[in-house]
PDB file of C-alpha atoms in Angstrom:
ATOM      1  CA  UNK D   1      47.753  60.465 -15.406  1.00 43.00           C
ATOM      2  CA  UNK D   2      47.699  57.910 -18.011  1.00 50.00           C
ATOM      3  CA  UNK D   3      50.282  59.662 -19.789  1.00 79.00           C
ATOM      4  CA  UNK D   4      52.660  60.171 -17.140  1.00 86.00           C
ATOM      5  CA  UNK D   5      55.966  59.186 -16.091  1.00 92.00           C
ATOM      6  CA  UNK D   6      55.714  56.142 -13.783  1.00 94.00           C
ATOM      7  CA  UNK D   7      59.355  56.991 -12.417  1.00 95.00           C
ATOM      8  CA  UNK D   8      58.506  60.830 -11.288  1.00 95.00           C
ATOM      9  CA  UNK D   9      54.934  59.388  -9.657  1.00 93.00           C
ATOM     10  CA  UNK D  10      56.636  56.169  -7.762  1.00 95.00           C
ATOM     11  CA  UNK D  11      59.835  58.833  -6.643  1.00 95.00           C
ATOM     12  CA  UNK D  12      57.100  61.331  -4.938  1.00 95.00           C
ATOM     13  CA  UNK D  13      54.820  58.459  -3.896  1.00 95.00           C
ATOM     14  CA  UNK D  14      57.960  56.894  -1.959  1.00 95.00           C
ATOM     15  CA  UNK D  15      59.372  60.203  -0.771  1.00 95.00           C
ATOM     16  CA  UNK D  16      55.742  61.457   0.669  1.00 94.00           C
ATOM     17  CA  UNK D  17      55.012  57.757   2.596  1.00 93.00           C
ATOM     18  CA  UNK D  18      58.100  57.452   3.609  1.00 91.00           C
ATOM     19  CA  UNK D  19      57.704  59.169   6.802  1.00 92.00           C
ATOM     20  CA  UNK D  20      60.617  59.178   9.361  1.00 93.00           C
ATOM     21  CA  UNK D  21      62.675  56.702   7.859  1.00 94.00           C
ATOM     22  CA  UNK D  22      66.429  58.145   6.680  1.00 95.00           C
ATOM     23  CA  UNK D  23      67.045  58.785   2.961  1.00 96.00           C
ATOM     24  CA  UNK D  24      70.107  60.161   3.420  1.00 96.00           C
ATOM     25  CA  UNK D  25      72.763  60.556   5.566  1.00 93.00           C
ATOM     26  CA  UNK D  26      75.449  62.935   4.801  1.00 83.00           C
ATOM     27  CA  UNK D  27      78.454  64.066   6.805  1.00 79.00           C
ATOM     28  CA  UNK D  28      76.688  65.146  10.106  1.00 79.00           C
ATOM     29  CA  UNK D  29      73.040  65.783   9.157  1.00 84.00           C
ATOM     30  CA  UNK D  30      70.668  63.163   7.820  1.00 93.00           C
ATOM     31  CA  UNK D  31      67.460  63.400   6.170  1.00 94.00           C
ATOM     32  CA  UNK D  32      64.069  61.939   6.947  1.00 96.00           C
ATOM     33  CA  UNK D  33      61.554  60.606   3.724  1.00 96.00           C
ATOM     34  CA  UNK D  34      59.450  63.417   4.621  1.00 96.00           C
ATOM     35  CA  UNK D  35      61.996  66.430   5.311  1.00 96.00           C
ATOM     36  CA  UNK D  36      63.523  65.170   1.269  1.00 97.00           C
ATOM     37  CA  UNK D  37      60.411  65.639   0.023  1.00 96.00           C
ATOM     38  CA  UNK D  38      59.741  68.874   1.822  1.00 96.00           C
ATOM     39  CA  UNK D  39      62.869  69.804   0.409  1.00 95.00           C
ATOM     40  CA  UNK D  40      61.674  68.595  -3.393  1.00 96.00           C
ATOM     41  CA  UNK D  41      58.525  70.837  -2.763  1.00 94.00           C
ATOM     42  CA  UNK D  42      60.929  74.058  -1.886  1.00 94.00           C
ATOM     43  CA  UNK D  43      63.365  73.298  -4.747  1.00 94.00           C
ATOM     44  CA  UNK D  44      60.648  72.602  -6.971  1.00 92.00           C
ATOM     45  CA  UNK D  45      58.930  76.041  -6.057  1.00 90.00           C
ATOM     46  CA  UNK D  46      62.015  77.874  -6.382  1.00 90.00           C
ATOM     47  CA  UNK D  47      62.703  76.568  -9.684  1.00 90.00           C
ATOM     48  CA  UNK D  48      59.031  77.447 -10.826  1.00 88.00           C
ATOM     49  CA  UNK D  49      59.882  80.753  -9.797  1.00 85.00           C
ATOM     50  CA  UNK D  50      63.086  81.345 -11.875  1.00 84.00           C
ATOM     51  CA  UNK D  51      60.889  80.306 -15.216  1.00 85.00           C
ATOM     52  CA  UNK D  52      62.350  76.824 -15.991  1.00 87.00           C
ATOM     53  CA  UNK D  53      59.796  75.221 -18.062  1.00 85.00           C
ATOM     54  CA  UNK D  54      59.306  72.575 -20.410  1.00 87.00           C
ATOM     55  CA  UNK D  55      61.349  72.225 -23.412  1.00 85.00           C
ATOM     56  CA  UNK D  56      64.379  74.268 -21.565  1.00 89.00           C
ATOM     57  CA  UNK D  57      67.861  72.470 -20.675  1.00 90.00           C
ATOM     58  CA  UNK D  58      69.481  72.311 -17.003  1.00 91.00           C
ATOM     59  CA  UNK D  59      72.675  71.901 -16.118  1.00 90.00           C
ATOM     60  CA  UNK D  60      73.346  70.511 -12.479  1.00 92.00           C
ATOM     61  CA  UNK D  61      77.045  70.791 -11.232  1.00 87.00           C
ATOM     62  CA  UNK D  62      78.012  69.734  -7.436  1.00 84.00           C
ATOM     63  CA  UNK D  63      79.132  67.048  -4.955  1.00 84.00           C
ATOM     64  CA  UNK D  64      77.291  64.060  -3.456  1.00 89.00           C
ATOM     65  CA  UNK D  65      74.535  65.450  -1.143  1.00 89.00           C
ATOM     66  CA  UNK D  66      70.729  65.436  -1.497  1.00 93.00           C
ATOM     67  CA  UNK D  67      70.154  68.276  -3.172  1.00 93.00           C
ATOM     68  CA  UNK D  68      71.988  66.946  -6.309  1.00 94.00           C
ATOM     69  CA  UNK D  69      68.978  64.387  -6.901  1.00 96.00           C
ATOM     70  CA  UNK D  70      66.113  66.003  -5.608  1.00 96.00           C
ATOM     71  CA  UNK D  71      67.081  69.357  -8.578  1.00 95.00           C
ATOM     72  CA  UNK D  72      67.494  66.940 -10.769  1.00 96.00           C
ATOM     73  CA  UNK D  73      63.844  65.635  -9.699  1.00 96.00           C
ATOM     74  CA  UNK D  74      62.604  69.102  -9.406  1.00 95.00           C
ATOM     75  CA  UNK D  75      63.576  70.189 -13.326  1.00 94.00           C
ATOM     76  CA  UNK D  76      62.083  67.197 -14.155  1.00 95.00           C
ATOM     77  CA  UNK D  77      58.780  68.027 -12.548  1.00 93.00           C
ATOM     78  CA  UNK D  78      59.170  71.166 -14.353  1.00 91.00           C
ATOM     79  CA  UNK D  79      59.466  69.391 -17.419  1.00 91.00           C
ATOM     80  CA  UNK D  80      62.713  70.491 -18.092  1.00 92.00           C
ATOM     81  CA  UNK D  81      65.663  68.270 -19.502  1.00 91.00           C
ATOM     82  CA  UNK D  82      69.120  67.533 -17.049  1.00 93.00           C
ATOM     83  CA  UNK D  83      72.165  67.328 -17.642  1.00 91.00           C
ATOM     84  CA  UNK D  84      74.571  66.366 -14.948  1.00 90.00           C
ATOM     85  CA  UNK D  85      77.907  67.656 -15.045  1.00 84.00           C
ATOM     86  CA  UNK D  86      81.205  66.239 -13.029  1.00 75.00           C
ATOM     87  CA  UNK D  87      82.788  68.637 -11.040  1.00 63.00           C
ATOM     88  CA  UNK D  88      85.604  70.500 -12.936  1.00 59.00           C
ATOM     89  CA  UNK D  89      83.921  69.446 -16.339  1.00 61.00           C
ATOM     90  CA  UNK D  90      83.322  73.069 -18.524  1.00 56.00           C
ATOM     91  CA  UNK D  91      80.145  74.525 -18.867  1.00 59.00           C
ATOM     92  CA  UNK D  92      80.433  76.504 -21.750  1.00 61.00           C
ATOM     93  CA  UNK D  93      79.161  73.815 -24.175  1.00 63.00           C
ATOM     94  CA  UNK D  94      76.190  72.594 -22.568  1.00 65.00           C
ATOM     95  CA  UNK D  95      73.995  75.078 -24.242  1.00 77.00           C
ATOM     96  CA  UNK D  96      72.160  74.945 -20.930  1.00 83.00           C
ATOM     97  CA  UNK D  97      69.181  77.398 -20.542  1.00 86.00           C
ATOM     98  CA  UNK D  98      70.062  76.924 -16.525  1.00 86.00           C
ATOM     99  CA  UNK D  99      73.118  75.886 -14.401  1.00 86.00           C
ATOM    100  CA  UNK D 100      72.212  74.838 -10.924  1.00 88.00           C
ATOM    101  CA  UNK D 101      74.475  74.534  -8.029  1.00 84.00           C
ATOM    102  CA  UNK D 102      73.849  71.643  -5.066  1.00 85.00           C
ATOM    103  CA  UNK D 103      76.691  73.088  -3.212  1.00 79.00           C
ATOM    104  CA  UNK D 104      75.385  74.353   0.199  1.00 78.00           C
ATOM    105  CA  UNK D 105      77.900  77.483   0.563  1.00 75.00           C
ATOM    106  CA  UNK D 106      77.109  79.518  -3.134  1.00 72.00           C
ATOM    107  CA  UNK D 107      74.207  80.063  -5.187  1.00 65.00           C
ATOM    108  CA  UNK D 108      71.512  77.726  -5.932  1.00 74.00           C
ATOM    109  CA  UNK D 109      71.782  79.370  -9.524  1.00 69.00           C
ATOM    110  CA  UNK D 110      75.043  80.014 -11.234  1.00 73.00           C
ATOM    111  CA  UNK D 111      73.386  80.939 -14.834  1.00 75.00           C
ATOM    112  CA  UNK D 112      70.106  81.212 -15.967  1.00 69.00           C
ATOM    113  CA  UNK D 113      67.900  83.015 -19.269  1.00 68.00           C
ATOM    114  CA  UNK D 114      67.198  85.799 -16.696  1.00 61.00           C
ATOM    115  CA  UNK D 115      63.241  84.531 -17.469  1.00 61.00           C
ATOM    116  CA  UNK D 116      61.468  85.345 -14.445  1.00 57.00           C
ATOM    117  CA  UNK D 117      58.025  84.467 -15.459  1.00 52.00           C
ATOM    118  CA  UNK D 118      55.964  82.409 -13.160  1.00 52.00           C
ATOM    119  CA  UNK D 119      54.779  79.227 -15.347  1.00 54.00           C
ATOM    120  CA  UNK D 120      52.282  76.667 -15.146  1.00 61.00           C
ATOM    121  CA  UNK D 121      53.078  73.945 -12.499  1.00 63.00           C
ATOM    122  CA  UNK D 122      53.854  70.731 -14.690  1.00 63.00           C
ATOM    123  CA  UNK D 123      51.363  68.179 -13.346  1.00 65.00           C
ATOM    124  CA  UNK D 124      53.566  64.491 -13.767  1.00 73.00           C
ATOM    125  CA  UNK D 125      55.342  65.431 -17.743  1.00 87.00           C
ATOM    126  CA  UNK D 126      55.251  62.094 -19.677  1.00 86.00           C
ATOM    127  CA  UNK D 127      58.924  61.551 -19.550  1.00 88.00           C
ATOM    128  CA  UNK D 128      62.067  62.499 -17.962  1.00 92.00           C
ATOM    129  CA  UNK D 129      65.237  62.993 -19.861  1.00 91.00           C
ATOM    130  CA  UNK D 130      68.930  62.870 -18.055  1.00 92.00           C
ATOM    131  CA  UNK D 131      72.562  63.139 -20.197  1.00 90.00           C
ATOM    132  CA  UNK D 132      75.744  62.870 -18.047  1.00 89.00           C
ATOM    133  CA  UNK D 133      78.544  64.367 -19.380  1.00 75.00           C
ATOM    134  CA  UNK D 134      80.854  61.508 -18.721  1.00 66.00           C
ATOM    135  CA  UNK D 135      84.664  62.771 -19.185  1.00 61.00           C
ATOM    136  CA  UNK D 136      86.535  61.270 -21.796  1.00 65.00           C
ATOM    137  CA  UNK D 137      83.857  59.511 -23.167  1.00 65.00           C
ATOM    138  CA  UNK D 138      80.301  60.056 -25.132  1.00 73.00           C
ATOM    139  CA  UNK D 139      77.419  61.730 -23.128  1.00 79.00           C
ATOM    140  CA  UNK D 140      75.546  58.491 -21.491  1.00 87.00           C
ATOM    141  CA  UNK D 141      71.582  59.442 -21.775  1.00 90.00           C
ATOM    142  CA  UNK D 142      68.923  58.135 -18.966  1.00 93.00           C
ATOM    143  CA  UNK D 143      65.444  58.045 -19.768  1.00 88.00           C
ATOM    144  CA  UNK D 144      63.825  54.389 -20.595  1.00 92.00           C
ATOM    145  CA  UNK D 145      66.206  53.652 -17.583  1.00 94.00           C
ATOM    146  CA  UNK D 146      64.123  55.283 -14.684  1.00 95.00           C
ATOM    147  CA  UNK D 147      60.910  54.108 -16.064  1.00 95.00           C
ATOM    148  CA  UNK D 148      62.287  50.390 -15.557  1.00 95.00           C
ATOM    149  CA  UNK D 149      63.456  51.156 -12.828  1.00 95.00           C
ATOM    150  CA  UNK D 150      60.174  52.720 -11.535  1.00 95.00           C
ATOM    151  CA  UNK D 151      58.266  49.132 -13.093  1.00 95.00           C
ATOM    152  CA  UNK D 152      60.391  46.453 -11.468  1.00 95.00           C
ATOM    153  CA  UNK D 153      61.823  48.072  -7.690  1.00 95.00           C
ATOM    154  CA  UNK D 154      59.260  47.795  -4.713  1.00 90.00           C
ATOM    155  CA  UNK D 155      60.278  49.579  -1.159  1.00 87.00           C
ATOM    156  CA  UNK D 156      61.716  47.311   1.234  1.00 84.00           C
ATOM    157  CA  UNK D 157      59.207  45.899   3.998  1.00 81.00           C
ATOM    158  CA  UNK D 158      60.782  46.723   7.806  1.00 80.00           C
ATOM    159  CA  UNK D 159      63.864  49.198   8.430  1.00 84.00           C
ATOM    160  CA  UNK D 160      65.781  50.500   5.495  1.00 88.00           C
ATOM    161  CA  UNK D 161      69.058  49.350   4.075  1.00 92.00           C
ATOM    162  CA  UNK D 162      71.839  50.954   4.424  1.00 93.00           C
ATOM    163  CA  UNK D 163      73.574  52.174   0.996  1.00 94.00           C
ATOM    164  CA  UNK D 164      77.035  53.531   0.788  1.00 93.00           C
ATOM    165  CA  UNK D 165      77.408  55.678  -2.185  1.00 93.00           C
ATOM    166  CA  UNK D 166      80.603  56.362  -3.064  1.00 89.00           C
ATOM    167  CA  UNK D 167      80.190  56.759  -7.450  1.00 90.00           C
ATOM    168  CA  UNK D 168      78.816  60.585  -7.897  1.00 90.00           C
ATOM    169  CA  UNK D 169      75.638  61.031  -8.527  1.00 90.00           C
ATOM    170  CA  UNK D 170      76.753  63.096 -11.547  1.00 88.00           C
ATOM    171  CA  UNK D 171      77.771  59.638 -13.129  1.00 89.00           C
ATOM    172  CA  UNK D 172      75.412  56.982 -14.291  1.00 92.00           C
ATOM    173  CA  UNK D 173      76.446  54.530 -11.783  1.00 92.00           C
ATOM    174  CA  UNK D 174      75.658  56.618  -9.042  1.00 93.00           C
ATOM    175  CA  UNK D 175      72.369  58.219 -10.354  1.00 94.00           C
ATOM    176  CA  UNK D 176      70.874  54.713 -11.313  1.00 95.00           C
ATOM    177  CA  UNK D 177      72.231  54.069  -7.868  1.00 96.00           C
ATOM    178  CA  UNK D 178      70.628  56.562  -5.634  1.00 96.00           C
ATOM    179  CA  UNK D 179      67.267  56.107  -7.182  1.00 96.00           C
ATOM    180  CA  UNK D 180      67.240  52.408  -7.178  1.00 96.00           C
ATOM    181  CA  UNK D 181      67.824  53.310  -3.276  1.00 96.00           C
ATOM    182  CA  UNK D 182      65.279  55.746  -2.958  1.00 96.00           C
ATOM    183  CA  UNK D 183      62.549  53.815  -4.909  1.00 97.00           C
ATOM    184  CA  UNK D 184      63.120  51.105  -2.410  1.00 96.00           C
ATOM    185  CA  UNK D 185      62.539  52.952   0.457  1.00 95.00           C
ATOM    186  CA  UNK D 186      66.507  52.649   1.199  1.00 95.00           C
ATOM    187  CA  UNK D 187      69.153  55.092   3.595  1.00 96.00           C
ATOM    188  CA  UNK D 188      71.895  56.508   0.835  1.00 95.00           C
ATOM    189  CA  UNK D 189      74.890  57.192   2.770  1.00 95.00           C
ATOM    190  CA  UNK D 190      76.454  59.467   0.390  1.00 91.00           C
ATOM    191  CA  UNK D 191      80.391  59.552   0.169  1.00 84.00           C
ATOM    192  CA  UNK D 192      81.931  62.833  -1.729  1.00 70.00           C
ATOM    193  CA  UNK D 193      84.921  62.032  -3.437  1.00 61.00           C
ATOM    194  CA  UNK D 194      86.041  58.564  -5.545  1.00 49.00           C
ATOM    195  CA  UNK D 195      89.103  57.451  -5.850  1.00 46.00           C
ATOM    196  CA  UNK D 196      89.246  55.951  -9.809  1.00 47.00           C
ATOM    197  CA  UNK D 197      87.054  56.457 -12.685  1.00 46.00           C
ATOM    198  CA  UNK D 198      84.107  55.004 -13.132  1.00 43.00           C
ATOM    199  CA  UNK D 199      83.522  53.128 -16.828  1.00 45.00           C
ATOM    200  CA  UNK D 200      80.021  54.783 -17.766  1.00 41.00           C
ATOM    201  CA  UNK D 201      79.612  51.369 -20.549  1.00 38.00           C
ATOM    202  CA  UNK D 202      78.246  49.518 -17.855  1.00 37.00           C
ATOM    203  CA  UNK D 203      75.756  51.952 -16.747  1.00 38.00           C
ATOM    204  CA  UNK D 204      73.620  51.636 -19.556  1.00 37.00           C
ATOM    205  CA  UNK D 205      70.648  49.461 -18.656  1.00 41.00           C
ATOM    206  CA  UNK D 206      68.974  49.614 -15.788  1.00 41.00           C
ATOM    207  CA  UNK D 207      70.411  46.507 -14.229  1.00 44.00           C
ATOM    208  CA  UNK D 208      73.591  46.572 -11.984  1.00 48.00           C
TER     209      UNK D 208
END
């Protein structure tokens, strides 16, 4: 384990002893610590199952809901490499091996290698590796960031705070910003839509 990333072992450490408390709320439903990292386990298993592996690229397009951070977790556990992508933002450049959907009403998978080949779970990969494809602007890369992130946030002691999320998670902001949250044993309260741009220059340390 020596070798592993401390940010994928603190996110499933927090997620698993995290019990009833709310990770997310989001329009009518909300999610316990426990029923997100049920959820992780499923996604994580379905992705297995589609042959996403280490090495490959995945592309994750959708709104601000759960499922946008927990695939990004789950291709991570598979080793894989993320890139998140706005909604609207073309697809055909990513050179993704995968594009995953979050939205709840179509596919889970919008494009894959067709490799159905059931690999190897990835026991904690040594690093994690995120690029969002920030619109009008160079790709902002996360990696260093949730390791820092993983080394200097603690969960909160009593009831959770309440978060209101209104970046995407898609964006830097609102990735470093969700699993800040999360790490802390926090409630996201995820918002969909923004009203104005988000400058990505600011979201590249770890610090807000």
């Amino acid at each position: 384990m020596g070798d592993s990333s401390l940010f994928l072992t603190r996110i499933l450490d927090v997620l698993c002893d995290g019990g009833d408390k709310i990770a997310f709320a989001h329009r009518s439903r909300s999610m316990s610590y426990r029923e997100t990292f049920d959820t992780l386990r499923r996604l994580h298993a379905t992705l297995k199952s589609e042959g996403i592996s280490p090495g490959q690229t995945v592309a994750i397009t959708g709104g601000n809901m759960p499922e946008t951070i927990l695939l990004q977790i789950a291709a991570q556990l598979r080793g894989a490499r993320v890139i998140h992508v706005e909604n609207g933002m073309p697809l055909d450049d990513l050179q993704a091996d995968h594009v995953l959907s979050s939205d709840p009403d179509g596919p889970l998978l919008l494009a894959g290698n067709g490799a159905k080949t059931s690999h190897a779970d990835i026991v904690m990969p040594g690093k994690v590796e995120t690029l969002f494809a920030v619109e009008n602007g160079a790709p902002v890369r996360y990696d260093e960031t949730y390791e820092e992130l993983a080394r200097t946030i603690e969960p909160h002691a009593g009831e959770p705070e309440r978060i209101l999320l209104i970046a995407p998670m898609s964006h830097p902001i609102g990735n470093r910003i969700t699993v800040k949250a999360l790490l802390a044993g926090d409630t996201v309260v995820l918002h969909e839509r923004t009203r104005e741009p988000l400058q990505s220059a600011s979201a590249q340390g770890p610090g807000e």
